[in-house]
Short mmCIF file of C-alpha atoms in Angstrom, two decimals:
data_model
loop_
_atom_site.label_atom_id
_atom_site.label_comp_id
_atom_site.label_asym_id
_atom_site.label_seq_id
_atom_site.Cartn_x
_atom_site.Cartn_y
_atom_site.Cartn_z
CA GLU A 1 8.85 37.93 110.83
CA ILE A 2 12.39 38.92 110.16
CA GLN A 3 15.75 37.15 110.01
CA LYS A 4 18.27 37.86 112.74
CA GLY A 5 20.25 40.93 111.71
CA ASP A 6 17.41 42.52 109.69
CA LEU A 7 16.37 46.05 110.73
CA PRO A 8 12.57 46.41 110.77
CA ILE A 9 10.87 49.80 110.97
CA LEU A 10 8.16 50.28 113.59
CA SER A 11 5.64 52.98 112.55
CA TRP A 12 2.71 54.41 114.53
CA ASN A 13 0.12 57.10 114.15
CA THR A 14 -2.23 58.33 116.88
CA SER A 15 -4.73 61.20 116.90
CA ASP A 16 -5.70 63.43 119.82
CA ALA A 17 -3.09 61.81 122.10
CA ASN A 18 -1.34 63.88 124.76
CA SER A 19 1.17 61.14 125.64
CA VAL A 20 2.35 58.08 123.73
CA ASP A 21 4.56 55.40 125.24
CA ILE A 22 5.96 52.30 123.51
CA SER A 23 7.44 49.57 125.63
CA GLY A 24 11.16 49.34 125.07
CA LEU A 25 11.25 52.79 123.43
CA GLY A 26 9.73 55.01 126.12
CA THR A 27 7.80 58.21 125.39
CA VAL A 28 7.49 58.96 121.67
CA ALA A 29 5.77 61.55 119.45
CA ALA A 30 2.10 61.06 118.56
CA SER A 31 3.15 59.81 115.12
CA GLY A 32 6.47 58.51 113.91
CA SER A 33 8.68 55.59 113.02
CA LYS A 34 11.78 54.00 114.47
CA THR A 35 14.29 51.57 113.01
CA LEU A 36 14.67 48.62 115.34
CA ASN A 37 17.58 46.23 115.82
CA PRO A 38 16.07 43.44 117.89
CA SER A 39 18.30 40.51 118.83
CA ASP A 40 15.30 38.47 119.97
CA SER A 41 11.59 38.36 119.24
CA ASN A 42 9.70 41.13 121.01
CA THR A 43 6.24 42.60 121.34
CA TYR A 44 6.08 46.40 121.29
CA ASN A 45 3.08 47.73 123.25
CA LEU A 46 1.85 51.26 122.49
CA THR A 47 -0.25 53.15 125.05
CA ALA A 48 -1.79 56.44 123.90
CA LYS A 49 -3.53 58.78 126.40
CA GLY A 50 -5.62 61.80 125.51
CA PRO A 51 -8.81 63.73 126.34
CA GLY A 52 -10.96 60.93 124.99
CA GLY A 53 -9.33 58.23 127.15
CA GLU A 54 -6.65 55.64 126.66
CA ALA A 55 -5.96 53.22 123.77
CA ASP A 56 -3.51 50.33 123.45
CA ALA A 57 -2.00 48.63 120.41
CA SER A 58 0.79 46.14 119.95
CA ALA A 59 3.11 44.92 117.24
CA ARG A 60 5.05 41.66 117.38
CA VAL A 61 8.48 41.31 115.75
CA THR A 62 9.50 37.68 115.45
CA VAL A 63 13.22 37.18 114.92
CA ASN A 64 14.14 33.96 113.18
CA THR A 65 17.63 32.74 113.93
CA PRO A 66 18.96 30.93 110.91
CA VAL A 67 19.77 27.33 111.68
CA ALA A 68 23.25 26.58 110.51
CA ALA A 69 23.32 23.43 108.48
CA ALA A 70 24.94 20.88 110.70
CA LYS A 71 28.20 19.88 109.14
CA ILE A 72 28.37 16.13 109.35
CA PRO A 73 31.97 15.16 109.23
CA ASP A 74 32.83 12.94 106.33
CA ALA A 75 33.22 9.36 107.44
CA THR A 76 36.71 8.03 107.05
CA LEU A 77 37.36 5.23 104.61
CA ALA A 78 37.94 2.88 107.56
CA GLU A 79 34.54 3.80 109.05
CA LEU A 80 32.79 3.30 105.71
CA PHE A 81 34.63 0.02 105.22
CA SER A 82 33.62 -1.36 108.62
CA ARG A 83 29.97 -0.36 108.05
CA ASN A 84 29.64 -1.69 104.51
CA VAL A 85 32.00 -4.59 103.84
CA LYS A 86 30.85 -8.00 105.07
CA ASP A 87 32.58 -11.37 105.16
CA ILE A 88 31.69 -14.16 102.73
CA TYR A 89 30.94 -17.60 104.22
CA PHE A 90 31.44 -21.04 102.68
CA ASP A 91 29.98 -24.50 102.95
CA TYR A 92 32.11 -27.26 104.49
CA ASP A 93 35.03 -28.26 102.24
CA GLN A 94 33.92 -25.77 99.54
CA TYR A 95 35.35 -22.56 98.12
CA GLY A 96 32.68 -21.48 95.65
CA ILE A 97 30.60 -18.49 96.72
CA ARG A 98 27.20 -19.75 97.81
CA ALA A 99 24.03 -18.37 96.26
CA SER A 100 23.05 -17.13 99.73
CA ASP A 101 26.24 -15.03 99.92
CA GLN A 102 26.15 -13.57 96.41
CA ALA A 103 24.15 -10.51 97.49
CA VAL A 104 26.78 -9.80 100.16
CA ALA A 105 29.57 -10.24 97.61
CA ASP A 106 27.72 -7.94 95.18
CA ALA A 107 27.45 -5.25 97.88
CA ASP A 108 31.13 -5.65 98.73
CA ALA A 109 32.02 -5.30 95.02
CA LYS A 110 29.94 -2.11 94.73
CA PHE A 111 31.74 -0.65 97.74
CA PHE A 112 35.20 -1.43 96.35
CA ALA A 113 34.28 -0.16 92.88
CA ALA A 114 33.01 3.09 94.42
CA HIS A 115 36.18 3.41 96.54
CA PRO A 116 39.09 2.64 94.21
CA ASP A 117 41.49 3.95 96.87
CA ALA A 118 40.45 1.11 99.20
CA LYS A 119 43.11 -1.59 99.19
CA VAL A 120 41.95 -4.83 100.76
CA LEU A 121 43.48 -8.07 101.95
CA ILE A 122 41.16 -11.05 101.59
CA GLU A 123 41.95 -13.64 104.25
CA GLY A 124 40.88 -17.22 103.57
CA HIS A 125 39.83 -19.07 106.74
CA CYS A 126 38.72 -22.63 107.49
CA ASP A 127 37.18 -24.51 110.38
CA GLU A 128 39.30 -26.82 112.52
CA ARG A 129 38.62 -30.02 110.61
CA GLY A 130 41.31 -31.41 108.31
CA SER A 131 45.11 -31.10 108.24
CA GLU A 132 46.96 -27.78 108.36
CA ASP A 133 48.25 -28.21 104.81
CA TYR A 134 44.80 -29.07 103.47
CA ASN A 135 43.23 -26.05 105.20
CA ILE A 136 45.94 -23.66 104.00
CA ALA A 137 45.15 -24.73 100.42
CA LEU A 138 41.38 -24.51 101.02
CA GLY A 139 41.72 -21.05 102.63
CA ASP A 140 43.77 -19.91 99.65
CA ASN A 141 41.07 -21.18 97.27
CA ARG A 142 38.41 -19.29 99.26
CA ALA A 143 40.38 -16.03 99.16
CA VAL A 144 41.15 -16.40 95.44
CA SER A 145 37.58 -17.33 94.47
CA THR A 146 36.32 -14.27 96.38
CA ARG A 147 38.87 -12.04 94.63
CA ASP A 148 37.90 -13.49 91.24
CA PHE A 149 34.20 -12.96 91.96
CA LEU A 150 34.83 -9.31 92.87
CA THR A 151 36.98 -8.63 89.81
CA LYS A 152 34.27 -10.09 87.54
CA LEU A 153 31.97 -7.46 89.06
CA GLY A 154 34.34 -4.64 88.13
CA VAL A 155 36.67 -4.32 91.12
CA SER A 156 40.25 -3.62 90.09
CA SER A 157 42.56 -6.54 90.84
CA SER A 158 45.16 -3.97 91.93
CA GLN A 159 42.97 -3.25 94.98
CA ILE A 160 43.06 -6.83 96.22
CA LYS A 161 45.64 -9.10 97.81
CA THR A 162 44.93 -12.55 99.20
CA ILE A 163 46.33 -14.69 102.01
CA SER A 164 45.33 -17.98 103.59
CA TYR A 165 45.32 -18.62 107.31
CA GLY A 166 43.75 -22.06 107.02
CA LYS A 167 42.55 -22.98 110.49
CA GLU A 168 45.17 -20.84 112.33
CA LYS A 169 42.89 -17.91 113.26
CA PRO A 170 39.40 -19.15 114.10
CA PHE A 171 36.78 -16.46 114.66
CA CYS A 172 34.61 -18.71 116.83
CA THR A 173 36.26 -20.84 119.48
CA ALA A 174 33.10 -21.90 121.33
CA GLY A 175 33.31 -25.53 120.24
CA ASP A 176 32.70 -27.74 117.26
CA THR A 177 29.01 -26.97 116.77
CA GLU A 178 27.98 -26.22 113.19
CA PRO A 179 27.06 -22.55 113.88
CA CYS A 180 30.55 -21.99 115.32
CA LEU A 181 32.32 -23.94 112.57
CA GLN A 182 30.35 -21.98 109.94
CA GLN A 183 31.72 -18.67 111.26
CA ASN A 184 35.25 -19.95 110.70
CA ARG A 185 34.70 -20.89 107.04
CA ARG A 186 34.98 -17.42 105.59
CA ALA A 187 36.72 -14.91 103.41
CA HIS A 188 37.47 -12.00 105.72
CA PHE A 189 38.23 -8.50 104.39
CA VAL A 190 40.91 -6.31 105.98
CA LEU A 191 41.42 -2.72 104.86
CA GLN A 192 45.07 -2.10 104.11
CA SER A 193 46.77 1.20 104.85
CA GLU A 194 49.08 2.48 102.15
#
């Protein structure tokens, strides 16, 4: 076996042969050698004829083409952000991060700590219940408590801004069922461009 571009030497030696042929090379001397430059794998068949009869031999040259390491393009910060950063959800009328969402918040914090160039806006959202003023204040508390949680885990406060949308921008508008309302009680992360 050789690597593509290598130059192997094919050698042969016959005795009492009147004619020697090698496929791909044609008629050759009874003994000799030849430097090859194969671009693909090949089998060289030698046929020697003489007074005692005919003899065959073969030699296989396997050419390995190096596999170029596939260059995987680096994911953009926006692609990494969308794959790794998840929203935080809240119980009704609450703004403390639930135990069930702490693992998500931890993972978000690790992402932001590992990507100090990522600037994020934390949007505080609420479900449709309650007055606009009440929900603006509650959404603000949700965004701020999320920011504070992340900074306690080592995220720089300079990476984070907060805003409250209250109940202005519901994610789920399929009705007032609890699963739908739950989707609207969230801290939503938006990557900011410089």
